[in-house]
Amino acid sequence: MGYKKITNFVKDLFQEEKVPLAVPVFVGNEKKYLDDCIDTTFVSSVGAYVDRFEKDVAEYTKCSHAVVTASGTTALHMSLILARVEQDDEVLTQALTFIATCNALSYIGAHPVFIDVDKDTMGLSPFAVREWCAKNGVIKDEQLFNKKTGRRVKAVVPMHTFGHPIHLDEMVEVCKEYHLQLVEDAAESIGSLYKGKHTGTFGVVGALSFNGNKTITTGGGGMMLFQDEKLAEFGKHLTTQAKVPHRWEFKHDHIGYNYRMPNINAALGCAQLEHIEEYVASKRKTANEYEQFFKNVPDITFFTEPENCRSNYWLNVVLLKDKVAQQNFLQYTNDNGVMTRPIWELMNRLPMFENCETDGLKNTEWFADRVVNIPSSVRI
Ligand SMILES: *Cc1c(COP(=O)(O)O)cnc(C)c1O
């Protein structure tokens, strides 16, 4: 089958001549809530929408507490601080991710160790993590150390790639066994469930992103999901300049951060969240139509959600036969009105991380040569 049939299918599906990859939709109370911010002058770092958005997201994800941040990246940075990752610690993560995951580690002075992903999830493999720990780790005083470098291995940061949950039960298990803190990069997976439970709620902290291209958006913003009230409170404290509450005094008891989300962004978020289940349903319907269509396309496979999961299908994925086919497909679709993208350049191939340890990354490299993201906006 020629690629023209594919681009025609995508254009018909989205009923557009030029189809973008992922754009937001605003069909609810967005304008009303924004007007309310302006009318009341509460546009900045305090306001009722901030509190409400935190409550609404906590309720939606069924975590005990949620704390908003200025972005997904700042949510990740703060999550790692709260998981007590320190300078010169090592953190096990995937090379197949968006740069923000590794940037957040670097802000702390921690070192990523890149471990392979699973073929059925595209996310960090708990089986590969276990293998690496068994081979390279040594436990002393309930802490894991890398035998080669002597550094402490403090945490594991899996990312739920394009909304597909990783094998979370197994990851929780291996983290317990090796005394590792689990911090989930759930930036792409709001609305995605693993065995009925929301991604980002399995570890000590989970980070969400509400950037403009994500499933719901606040313009820019993020959220941390907690199970522990004390830790959530401390997170809120650190993200708001660590100011000691007082009616007029300015006293601070830690190095704090201005990682707040302004009220106008939270207002957008409240309105978006009211429709999230419709958005996820729409994305899943699109995924299903792609799946049926690509069944009849030779040499291209549509990537489907892992077993026992409900994926939000944030960005749909097709797998091409090899690197040459991938490049040809990217060229044709982008030349013909259908926006498509390859996967991010692998982290271990970037100059900042090229000397980091890896476990060989067999599946990771297999995906890098084949993945193409195809249009995935909500259709309402
Ligand atoms: C979007 C994203 C983030 C956070 O991005 P922000 O733009 O800072 O909100 C982090 N990790 C991954 C994997 C992402 O896709």
mmCIF file of C-alpha atoms and ligand atoms in Angstrom:
data_model
loop_
_atom_site.group_PDB
_atom_site.id
_atom_site.type_symbol
_atom_site.label_atom_id
_atom_site.label_comp_id
_atom_site.label_asym_id
_atom_site.label_seq_id
_atom_site.Cartn_x
_atom_site.Cartn_y
_atom_site.Cartn_z
ATOM 1 C CA MET A 1 0.000 0.000 0.000
ATOM 2 C CA GLY A 2 1.268 3.467 -0.838
ATOM 3 C CA TYR A 3 1.631 6.085 1.848
ATOM 4 C CA LYS A 4 -1.029 8.201 0.095
ATOM 5 C CA LYS A 5 -3.753 5.884 1.389
ATOM 6 C CA ILE A 6 -2.448 6.492 4.905
ATOM 7 C CA THR A 7 -2.351 10.281 4.668
ATOM 8 C CA ASN A 8 -5.851 10.248 3.152
ATOM 9 C CA PHE A 9 -7.103 8.104 6.018
ATOM 10 C CA VAL A 10 -5.635 10.492 8.606
ATOM 11 C CA LYS A 11 -7.086 13.557 6.850
ATOM 12 C CA ASP A 12 -10.526 11.919 6.714
ATOM 13 C CA LEU A 13 -10.306 10.926 10.355
ATOM 14 C CA PHE A 14 -9.523 14.459 11.530
ATOM 15 C CA GLN A 15 -11.455 16.137 8.689
ATOM 16 C CA GLU A 16 -8.578 18.482 7.943
ATOM 17 C CA GLU A 17 -6.274 19.094 4.989
ATOM 18 C CA LYS A 18 -3.317 19.765 7.299
ATOM 19 C CA VAL A 19 -3.316 17.583 10.383
ATOM 20 C CA PRO A 20 -1.209 18.625 13.397
ATOM 21 C CA LEU A 21 0.265 16.098 15.858
ATOM 22 C CA ALA A 22 -1.504 17.202 19.051
ATOM 23 C CA VAL A 23 -3.390 20.442 19.692
ATOM 24 C CA PRO A 24 -5.556 21.326 22.707
ATOM 25 C CA VAL A 25 -9.343 21.644 22.671
ATOM 26 C CA PHE A 26 -11.340 24.136 24.740
ATOM 27 C CA VAL A 27 -15.018 23.241 24.805
ATOM 28 C CA GLY A 28 -15.972 23.809 28.443
ATOM 29 C CA ASN A 29 -15.730 26.427 31.167
ATOM 30 C CA GLU A 30 -12.263 27.722 30.237
ATOM 31 C CA LYS A 31 -13.381 31.265 29.320
ATOM 32 C CA LYS A 32 -15.768 31.503 32.240
ATOM 33 C CA TYR A 33 -13.097 30.584 34.791
ATOM 34 C CA LEU A 34 -10.499 32.867 33.180
ATOM 35 C CA ASP A 35 -12.967 35.775 33.268
ATOM 36 C CA ASP A 36 -13.529 35.002 36.913
ATOM 37 C CA CYS A 37 -9.768 35.283 37.620
ATOM 38 C CA ILE A 38 -9.628 38.683 35.945
ATOM 39 C CA ASP A 39 -12.838 39.967 37.544
ATOM 40 C CA THR A 40 -11.597 39.028 41.003
ATOM 41 C CA THR A 41 -7.947 40.115 40.250
ATOM 42 C CA PHE A 42 -6.737 36.670 41.388
ATOM 43 C CA VAL A 43 -4.500 35.913 38.421
ATOM 44 C CA SER A 44 -1.243 35.072 40.153
ATOM 45 C CA SER A 45 0.227 32.695 42.676
ATOM 46 C CA VAL A 46 -2.663 32.484 45.125
ATOM 47 C CA GLY A 47 -6.307 31.893 44.361
ATOM 48 C CA ALA A 48 -9.193 29.521 44.671
ATOM 49 C CA TYR A 49 -8.486 27.709 41.386
ATOM 50 C CA VAL A 50 -5.061 26.584 42.580
ATOM 51 C CA ASP A 51 -6.570 24.861 45.622
ATOM 52 C CA ARG A 52 -9.452 23.491 43.601
ATOM 53 C CA PHE A 53 -7.226 22.120 40.845
ATOM 54 C CA GLU A 54 -5.102 20.275 43.409
ATOM 55 C CA LYS A 55 -8.208 18.775 45.023
ATOM 56 C CA ASP A 56 -9.771 17.853 41.683
ATOM 57 C CA VAL A 57 -6.634 16.144 40.381
ATOM 58 C CA ALA A 58 -6.140 14.270 43.673
ATOM 59 C CA GLU A 59 -9.714 13.051 43.449
ATOM 60 C CA TYR A 60 -9.403 12.118 39.782
ATOM 61 C CA THR A 61 -6.160 10.182 40.220
ATOM 62 C CA LYS A 62 -7.211 8.836 43.641
ATOM 63 C CA CYS A 63 -3.971 9.895 45.281
ATOM 64 C CA SER A 64 -4.115 11.290 48.800
ATOM 65 C CA HIS A 65 -2.650 14.736 47.975
ATOM 66 C CA ALA A 66 -1.629 16.671 44.873
ATOM 67 C CA VAL A 67 0.579 19.774 44.632
ATOM 68 C CA VAL A 68 0.670 22.010 41.549
ATOM 69 C CA THR A 69 3.895 23.244 39.970
ATOM 70 C CA ALA A 70 4.890 25.645 37.197
ATOM 71 C CA SER A 71 5.665 22.813 34.757
ATOM 72 C CA GLY A 72 6.166 19.093 34.456
ATOM 73 C CA THR A 73 9.910 19.642 34.573
ATOM 74 C CA THR A 74 9.741 21.507 37.893
ATOM 75 C CA ALA A 75 7.394 18.807 39.229
ATOM 76 C CA LEU A 76 10.056 16.217 38.356
ATOM 77 C CA HIS A 77 12.866 18.260 39.891
ATOM 78 C CA MET A 78 10.917 18.725 43.108
ATOM 79 C CA SER A 79 9.836 15.050 43.157
ATOM 80 C CA LEU A 80 13.479 13.961 43.059
ATOM 81 C CA ILE A 81 14.361 16.359 45.881
ATOM 82 C CA LEU A 82 11.476 14.982 47.945
ATOM 83 C CA ALA A 83 12.623 11.415 47.200
ATOM 84 C CA ARG A 84 15.948 12.521 48.753
ATOM 85 C CA VAL A 85 18.018 12.093 45.627
ATOM 86 C CA GLU A 86 21.275 13.958 46.244
ATOM 87 C CA GLN A 87 24.302 15.157 44.334
ATOM 88 C CA ASP A 88 26.403 12.249 42.957
ATOM 89 C CA ASP A 89 23.649 9.705 43.477
ATOM 90 C CA GLU A 90 22.836 7.477 40.537
ATOM 91 C CA VAL A 91 19.294 7.141 39.253
ATOM 92 C CA LEU A 92 18.056 4.352 36.989
ATOM 93 C CA THR A 93 15.953 5.664 34.133
ATOM 94 C CA GLN A 94 15.232 5.186 30.449
ATOM 95 C CA ALA A 95 17.144 6.667 27.509
ATOM 96 C CA LEU A 96 13.916 6.632 25.547
ATOM 97 C CA THR A 97 12.318 9.731 27.058
ATOM 98 C CA PHE A 98 11.876 13.458 26.665
ATOM 99 C CA ILE A 99 14.887 15.487 27.850
ATOM 100 C CA ALA A 100 13.019 16.849 30.908
ATOM 101 C CA THR A 101 13.424 13.554 32.786
ATOM 102 C CA CYS A 102 17.221 13.782 32.596
ATOM 103 C CA ASN A 103 17.401 17.543 33.023
ATOM 104 C CA ALA A 104 15.604 17.230 36.351
ATOM 105 C CA LEU A 105 18.234 14.719 37.500
ATOM 106 C CA SER A 106 21.028 16.989 36.359
ATOM 107 C CA TYR A 107 19.705 19.992 38.337
ATOM 108 C CA ILE A 108 20.466 17.938 41.463
ATOM 109 C CA GLY A 109 23.846 16.719 40.211
ATOM 110 C CA ALA A 110 22.644 13.125 40.051
ATOM 111 C CA HIS A 111 23.811 10.726 37.333
ATOM 112 C CA PRO A 112 21.410 8.819 35.105
ATOM 113 C CA VAL A 113 22.081 5.152 34.386
ATOM 114 C CA PHE A 114 20.156 4.169 31.287
ATOM 115 C CA ILE A 115 18.283 0.874 31.477
ATOM 116 C CA ASP A 116 16.353 -0.774 28.676
ATOM 117 C CA VAL A 117 12.602 -0.565 28.027
ATOM 118 C CA ASP A 118 10.150 -3.428 27.569
ATOM 119 C CA LYS A 119 8.924 -4.352 24.086
ATOM 120 C CA ASP A 120 5.258 -4.330 25.161
ATOM 121 C CA THR A 121 5.259 -0.991 27.053
ATOM 122 C CA MET A 122 8.071 1.165 25.534
ATOM 123 C CA GLY A 123 8.762 2.162 29.161
ATOM 124 C CA LEU A 124 11.456 1.285 31.689
ATOM 125 C CA SER A 125 11.665 -2.475 32.198
ATOM 126 C CA PRO A 126 11.506 -3.716 35.808
ATOM 127 C CA PHE A 127 13.070 -6.952 34.543
ATOM 128 C CA ALA A 128 16.049 -5.088 33.084
ATOM 129 C CA VAL A 129 16.287 -2.992 36.274
ATOM 130 C CA ARG A 130 16.423 -6.194 38.343
ATOM 131 C CA GLU A 131 19.075 -7.660 36.085
ATOM 132 C CA TRP A 132 21.210 -4.530 36.313
ATOM 133 C CA CYS A 133 20.885 -4.366 40.108
ATOM 134 C CA ALA A 134 21.740 -8.051 40.543
ATOM 135 C CA LYS A 135 24.826 -7.706 38.365
ATOM 136 C CA ASN A 136 26.101 -4.249 39.310
ATOM 137 C CA GLY A 137 24.696 -3.493 42.727
ATOM 138 C CA VAL A 138 25.729 -4.194 46.267
ATOM 139 C CA ILE A 139 23.523 -3.495 49.274
ATOM 140 C CA LYS A 140 25.086 -1.900 52.380
ATOM 141 C CA ASP A 141 23.027 -0.587 55.334
ATOM 142 C CA GLU A 142 19.801 -0.852 53.333
ATOM 143 C CA GLN A 143 21.210 1.248 50.504
ATOM 144 C CA LEU A 144 22.186 0.156 47.027
ATOM 145 C CA PHE A 145 25.623 1.026 45.644
ATOM 146 C CA ASN A 146 27.051 0.654 42.155
ATOM 147 C CA LYS A 147 30.018 -1.737 42.495
ATOM 148 C CA LYS A 148 31.945 -0.078 39.669
ATOM 149 C CA THR A 149 31.509 3.610 40.546
ATOM 150 C CA GLY A 150 30.983 3.286 44.294
ATOM 151 C CA ARG A 151 28.101 5.740 44.060
ATOM 152 C CA ARG A 152 24.809 5.270 45.839
ATOM 153 C CA VAL A 153 21.894 4.269 43.585
ATOM 154 C CA LYS A 154 18.978 6.124 45.092
ATOM 155 C CA ALA A 155 15.974 6.040 42.800
ATOM 156 C CA VAL A 156 14.258 4.660 39.723
ATOM 157 C CA VAL A 157 12.451 7.023 37.341
ATOM 158 C CA PRO A 158 10.294 5.202 34.800
ATOM 159 C CA MET A 159 8.347 7.164 32.202
ATOM 160 C CA HIS A 160 4.972 5.985 30.880
ATOM 161 C CA THR A 161 5.854 6.486 27.243
ATOM 162 C CA PHE A 162 3.144 8.138 25.131
ATOM 163 C CA GLY A 163 0.649 7.241 27.870
ATOM 164 C CA HIS A 164 1.311 3.475 28.029
ATOM 165 C CA PRO A 165 1.835 2.308 31.622
ATOM 166 C CA ILE A 166 4.985 0.326 32.444
ATOM 167 C CA HIS A 167 4.848 -2.958 34.394
ATOM 168 C CA LEU A 168 4.182 -1.225 37.692
ATOM 169 C CA ASP A 169 3.620 -4.188 40.047
ATOM 170 C CA GLU A 170 7.012 -5.601 39.086
ATOM 171 C CA MET A 171 8.666 -2.175 39.334
ATOM 172 C CA VAL A 172 7.283 -1.586 42.839
ATOM 173 C CA GLU A 173 8.592 -5.039 43.784
ATOM 174 C CA VAL A 174 12.138 -4.532 42.479
ATOM 175 C CA CYS A 175 12.329 -1.077 44.110
ATOM 176 C CA LYS A 176 11.435 -2.609 47.490
ATOM 177 C CA GLU A 177 13.959 -5.362 47.092
ATOM 178 C CA TYR A 178 16.836 -3.001 46.251
ATOM 179 C CA HIS A 179 15.880 -0.069 48.526
ATOM 180 C CA LEU A 180 15.182 2.265 45.627
ATOM 181 C CA GLN A 181 12.771 5.193 45.653
ATOM 182 C CA LEU A 182 10.202 5.038 42.869
ATOM 183 C CA VAL A 183 9.488 8.396 41.196
ATOM 184 C CA GLU A 184 7.148 8.127 38.207
ATOM 185 C CA ASP A 185 7.447 10.484 35.281
ATOM 186 C CA ALA A 186 3.725 10.412 34.475
ATOM 187 C CA ALA A 187 3.961 13.608 32.395
ATOM 188 C CA GLU A 188 2.356 11.901 29.396
ATOM 189 C CA SER A 189 -0.070 9.597 31.160
ATOM 190 C CA ILE A 190 -2.841 11.520 32.902
ATOM 191 C CA GLY A 191 -5.915 9.321 32.483
ATOM 192 C CA SER A 192 -3.853 6.130 32.044
ATOM 193 C CA LEU A 193 -4.575 3.268 34.423
ATOM 194 C CA TYR A 194 -2.585 0.196 35.427
ATOM 195 C CA LYS A 195 -4.902 -2.517 36.764
ATOM 196 C CA GLY A 196 -7.476 0.210 37.374
ATOM 197 C CA LYS A 197 -5.108 2.445 39.353
ATOM 198 C CA HIS A 198 -3.879 5.799 38.033
ATOM 199 C CA THR A 199 -0.280 6.062 36.830
ATOM 200 C CA GLY A 200 1.825 8.322 39.019
ATOM 201 C CA THR A 201 0.345 6.906 42.242
ATOM 202 C CA PHE A 202 2.592 3.853 42.659
ATOM 203 C CA GLY A 203 5.764 5.438 43.980
ATOM 204 C CA VAL A 204 6.765 8.018 46.552
ATOM 205 C CA VAL A 205 5.905 10.838 44.101
ATOM 206 C CA GLY A 206 4.519 10.995 40.570
ATOM 207 C CA ALA A 207 4.885 13.976 38.229
ATOM 208 C CA LEU A 208 2.275 15.148 35.699
ATOM 209 C CA SER A 209 2.612 17.790 32.966
ATOM 210 C CA PHE A 210 -0.055 20.147 31.613
ATOM 211 C CA ASN A 211 1.977 21.572 28.754
ATOM 212 C CA GLY A 212 0.022 22.625 25.656
ATOM 213 C CA ASN A 213 0.505 19.348 23.787
ATOM 214 C CA LYS A 214 -0.501 17.063 26.663
ATOM 215 C CA THR A 215 -3.910 15.373 27.158
ATOM 216 C CA ILE A 216 -5.162 18.316 29.221
ATOM 217 C CA THR A 217 -3.387 21.651 29.433
ATOM 218 C CA THR A 218 -3.030 24.642 31.727
ATOM 219 C CA GLY A 219 -0.923 26.474 29.150
ATOM 220 C CA GLY A 220 2.092 25.404 31.150
ATOM 221 C CA GLY A 221 2.108 23.557 34.426
ATOM 222 C CA GLY A 222 2.605 20.363 36.339
ATOM 223 C CA MET A 223 1.491 18.431 39.396
ATOM 224 C CA MET A 224 3.024 16.128 41.989
ATOM 225 C CA LEU A 225 0.959 13.179 43.243
ATOM 226 C CA PHE A 226 1.534 11.885 46.786
ATOM 227 C CA GLN A 227 0.326 9.122 49.084
ATOM 228 C CA ASP A 228 1.883 10.758 52.143
ATOM 229 C CA GLU A 229 0.345 13.919 53.585
ATOM 230 C CA LYS A 230 3.513 15.107 55.363
ATOM 231 C CA LEU A 231 5.587 14.799 52.199
ATOM 232 C CA ALA A 232 2.914 16.635 50.193
ATOM 233 C CA GLU A 233 2.910 19.464 52.706
ATOM 234 C CA PHE A 234 6.681 19.686 52.556
ATOM 235 C CA GLY A 235 6.459 19.683 48.746
ATOM 236 C CA LYS A 236 4.002 22.571 48.834
ATOM 237 C CA HIS A 237 6.288 24.423 51.250
ATOM 238 C CA LEU A 238 9.394 24.018 49.064
ATOM 239 C CA THR A 239 7.579 24.988 45.856
ATOM 240 C CA THR A 240 6.350 28.235 47.459
ATOM 241 C CA GLN A 241 9.722 29.677 48.591
ATOM 242 C CA ALA A 242 9.647 27.770 51.907
ATOM 243 C CA LYS A 243 7.992 30.691 53.634
ATOM 244 C CA VAL A 244 7.035 30.178 57.254
ATOM 245 C CA PRO A 245 3.321 31.019 57.448
ATOM 246 C CA HIS A 246 2.768 34.389 59.125
ATOM 247 C CA ARG A 247 0.445 37.287 58.409
ATOM 248 C CA TRP A 248 3.198 39.824 57.720
ATOM 249 C CA GLU A 249 6.671 38.426 58.399
ATOM 250 C CA PHE A 250 8.975 37.125 55.666
ATOM 251 C CA LYS A 251 10.799 34.187 57.181
ATOM 252 C CA HIS A 252 11.993 31.137 55.304
ATOM 253 C CA ASP A 253 13.294 27.876 56.739
ATOM 254 C CA HIS A 254 14.733 26.106 53.658
ATOM 255 C CA ILE A 255 16.142 26.916 50.258
ATOM 256 C CA GLY A 256 12.822 27.209 48.489
ATOM 257 C CA TYR A 257 11.714 27.404 44.888
ATOM 258 C CA ASN A 258 9.260 29.579 43.010
ATOM 259 C CA TYR A 259 7.631 26.586 41.374
ATOM 260 C CA ARG A 260 4.034 27.742 41.838
ATOM 261 C CA MET A 261 1.333 27.525 39.218
ATOM 262 C CA PRO A 262 -0.505 30.843 38.762
ATOM 263 C CA ASN A 263 -4.251 30.907 39.396
ATOM 264 C CA ILE A 264 -5.106 31.643 35.743
ATOM 265 C CA ASN A 265 -3.324 28.460 34.672
ATOM 266 C CA ALA A 266 -5.085 26.478 37.390
ATOM 267 C CA ALA A 267 -8.414 27.935 36.207
ATOM 268 C CA LEU A 268 -7.746 26.504 32.742
ATOM 269 C CA GLY A 269 -6.824 23.199 34.358
ATOM 270 C CA CYS A 270 -10.082 23.000 36.343
ATOM 271 C CA ALA A 271 -12.086 23.539 33.171
ATOM 272 C CA GLN A 272 -10.039 20.993 31.217
ATOM 273 C CA LEU A 273 -10.260 18.354 33.923
ATOM 274 C CA GLU A 274 -14.073 18.510 33.825
ATOM 275 C CA HIS A 275 -13.832 16.927 30.356
ATOM 276 C CA ILE A 276 -10.891 14.579 30.725
ATOM 277 C CA GLU A 277 -12.879 11.364 30.495
ATOM 278 C CA GLU A 278 -14.398 12.534 27.186
ATOM 279 C CA TYR A 279 -10.914 13.418 25.935
ATOM 280 C CA VAL A 280 -9.495 10.025 26.887
ATOM 281 C CA ALA A 281 -12.510 8.274 25.322
ATOM 282 C CA SER A 282 -11.982 10.257 22.115
ATOM 283 C CA LYS A 283 -8.273 9.413 22.019
ATOM 284 C CA ARG A 284 -9.010 5.738 22.611
ATOM 285 C CA LYS A 285 -11.571 5.771 19.806
ATOM 286 C CA THR A 286 -8.986 7.288 17.465
ATOM 287 C CA ALA A 287 -6.468 4.636 18.539
ATOM 288 C CA ASN A 288 -8.994 1.919 17.827
ATOM 289 C CA GLU A 289 -9.668 3.277 14.339
ATOM 290 C CA TYR A 290 -5.941 3.453 13.635
ATOM 291 C CA GLU A 291 -5.522 -0.101 14.907
ATOM 292 C CA GLN A 292 -8.208 -1.435 12.548
ATOM 293 C CA PHE A 293 -6.817 0.543 9.623
ATOM 294 C CA PHE A 294 -3.195 -0.501 10.081
ATOM 295 C CA LYS A 295 -4.158 -4.185 10.320
ATOM 296 C CA ASN A 296 -4.420 -4.011 6.541
ATOM 297 C CA VAL A 297 -1.175 -2.110 5.983
ATOM 298 C CA PRO A 298 1.821 -4.369 5.334
ATOM 299 C CA ASP A 299 5.084 -3.587 7.188
ATOM 300 C CA ILE A 300 3.526 -1.031 9.560
ATOM 301 C CA THR A 301 2.310 -2.017 13.029
ATOM 302 C CA PHE A 302 0.119 0.096 15.274
ATOM 303 C CA PHE A 303 1.349 0.018 18.897
ATOM 304 C CA THR A 304 -1.440 -0.987 21.317
ATOM 305 C CA GLU A 305 -1.784 -0.615 25.086
ATOM 306 C CA PRO A 306 -0.106 -3.150 27.391
ATOM 307 C CA GLU A 307 -2.207 -5.882 29.027
ATOM 308 C CA ASN A 308 -4.313 -4.940 32.071
ATOM 309 C CA CYS A 309 -3.945 -1.249 31.276
ATOM 310 C CA ARG A 310 -6.092 1.585 30.058
ATOM 311 C CA SER A 311 -3.787 3.864 28.095
ATOM 312 C CA ASN A 312 -4.753 7.465 27.345
ATOM 313 C CA TYR A 313 -3.059 7.018 23.932
ATOM 314 C CA TRP A 314 -1.548 10.482 24.355
ATOM 315 C CA LEU A 315 0.442 10.150 21.132
ATOM 316 C CA ASN A 316 -0.333 7.276 18.803
ATOM 317 C CA VAL A 317 2.584 5.193 17.582
ATOM 318 C CA VAL A 318 3.220 3.175 14.464
ATOM 319 C CA LEU A 319 6.278 0.966 14.088
ATOM 320 C CA LEU A 320 7.962 0.949 10.679
ATOM 321 C CA LYS A 321 9.948 -1.961 9.293
ATOM 322 C CA ASP A 322 13.381 -0.377 9.792
ATOM 323 C CA LYS A 323 15.230 2.951 9.934
ATOM 324 C CA VAL A 324 15.036 3.514 6.160
ATOM 325 C CA ALA A 325 11.275 2.930 6.101
ATOM 326 C CA GLN A 326 10.919 5.206 9.130
ATOM 327 C CA GLN A 327 12.732 8.061 7.378
ATOM 328 C CA ASN A 328 10.755 7.572 4.135
ATOM 329 C CA PHE A 329 7.467 7.586 6.050
ATOM 330 C CA LEU A 330 8.428 10.768 7.950
ATOM 331 C CA GLN A 331 9.411 12.474 4.704
ATOM 332 C CA TYR A 332 6.229 11.550 2.829
ATOM 333 C CA THR A 333 3.754 12.356 5.611
ATOM 334 C CA ASN A 334 5.333 15.694 6.545
ATOM 335 C CA ASP A 335 5.471 16.655 2.846
ATOM 336 C CA ASN A 336 1.806 15.782 2.434
ATOM 337 C CA GLY A 337 -0.048 17.571 5.197
ATOM 338 C CA VAL A 338 0.149 14.988 7.966
ATOM 339 C CA MET A 339 2.439 15.925 10.817
ATOM 340 C CA THR A 340 4.455 12.993 12.133
ATOM 341 C CA ARG A 341 7.523 12.770 14.363
ATOM 342 C CA PRO A 342 10.209 10.224 15.215
ATOM 343 C CA ILE A 343 10.903 9.372 18.822
ATOM 344 C CA TRP A 344 13.197 11.746 20.754
ATOM 345 C CA GLU A 345 16.923 11.377 20.155
ATOM 346 C CA LEU A 346 17.952 8.821 22.768
ATOM 347 C CA MET A 347 19.376 10.441 25.912
ATOM 348 C CA ASN A 348 22.619 8.435 25.742
ATOM 349 C CA ARG A 349 23.288 9.920 22.298
ATOM 350 C CA LEU A 350 23.139 13.529 23.522
ATOM 351 C CA PRO A 351 26.455 15.228 24.389
ATOM 352 C CA MET A 352 25.458 15.806 28.041
ATOM 353 C CA PHE A 353 24.732 12.139 28.667
ATOM 354 C CA GLU A 354 26.885 10.262 26.149
ATOM 355 C CA ASN A 355 29.271 9.004 28.838
ATOM 356 C CA CYS A 356 26.558 7.698 31.134
ATOM 357 C CA GLU A 357 26.390 4.002 31.913
ATOM 358 C CA THR A 358 23.836 1.908 29.983
ATOM 359 C CA ASP A 359 22.796 -1.741 30.024
ATOM 360 C CA GLY A 360 23.123 -2.068 26.242
ATOM 361 C CA LEU A 361 19.624 -0.703 25.487
ATOM 362 C CA LYS A 362 18.671 -3.393 22.982
ATOM 363 C CA ASN A 363 14.914 -2.697 22.848
ATOM 364 C CA THR A 364 15.456 1.043 23.214
ATOM 365 C CA GLU A 365 17.506 1.171 20.026
ATOM 366 C CA TRP A 366 15.057 -1.095 18.250
ATOM 367 C CA PHE A 367 12.273 1.414 18.998
ATOM 368 C CA ALA A 368 14.394 4.434 18.071
ATOM 369 C CA ASP A 369 14.757 3.078 14.526
ATOM 370 C CA ARG A 370 11.055 2.332 14.072
ATOM 371 C CA VAL A 371 8.732 4.579 16.090
ATOM 372 C CA VAL A 372 6.754 7.311 14.368
ATOM 373 C CA ASN A 373 4.113 9.369 16.192
ATOM 374 C CA ILE A 374 1.005 10.085 14.147
ATOM 375 C CA PRO A 375 -1.733 12.715 14.714
ATOM 376 C CA SER A 376 -3.474 12.236 18.048
ATOM 377 C CA SER A 377 -5.479 15.336 18.999
ATOM 378 C CA VAL A 378 -8.802 14.929 20.798
ATOM 379 C CA ARG A 379 -11.644 14.845 18.243
ATOM 380 C CA ILE A 380 -14.681 16.611 19.666
HETATM 381 C C1 LIG B 1 6.089 16.849 28.704
HETATM 382 C C2 LIG B 1 7.022 16.028 29.482
HETATM 383 C C3 LIG B 1 7.631 16.501 30.666
HETATM 384 C C4 LIG B 1 7.385 17.840 31.273
HETATM 385 O O1 LIG B 1 7.348 18.862 30.417
HETATM 386 P P1 LIG B 1 6.945 20.365 30.783
HETATM 387 O O2 LIG B 1 6.941 20.984 29.432
HETATM 388 O O3 LIG B 1 8.000 20.887 31.691
HETATM 389 O O4 LIG B 1 5.593 20.395 31.426
HETATM 390 C C5 LIG B 1 8.463 15.635 31.353
HETATM 391 N N1 LIG B 1 8.713 14.398 30.932
HETATM 392 C C6 LIG B 1 8.145 13.915 29.812
HETATM 393 C C7 LIG B 1 8.431 12.513 29.418
HETATM 394 C C8 LIG B 1 7.300 14.713 29.044
HETATM 395 O O5 LIG B 1 6.772 14.215 27.912
#
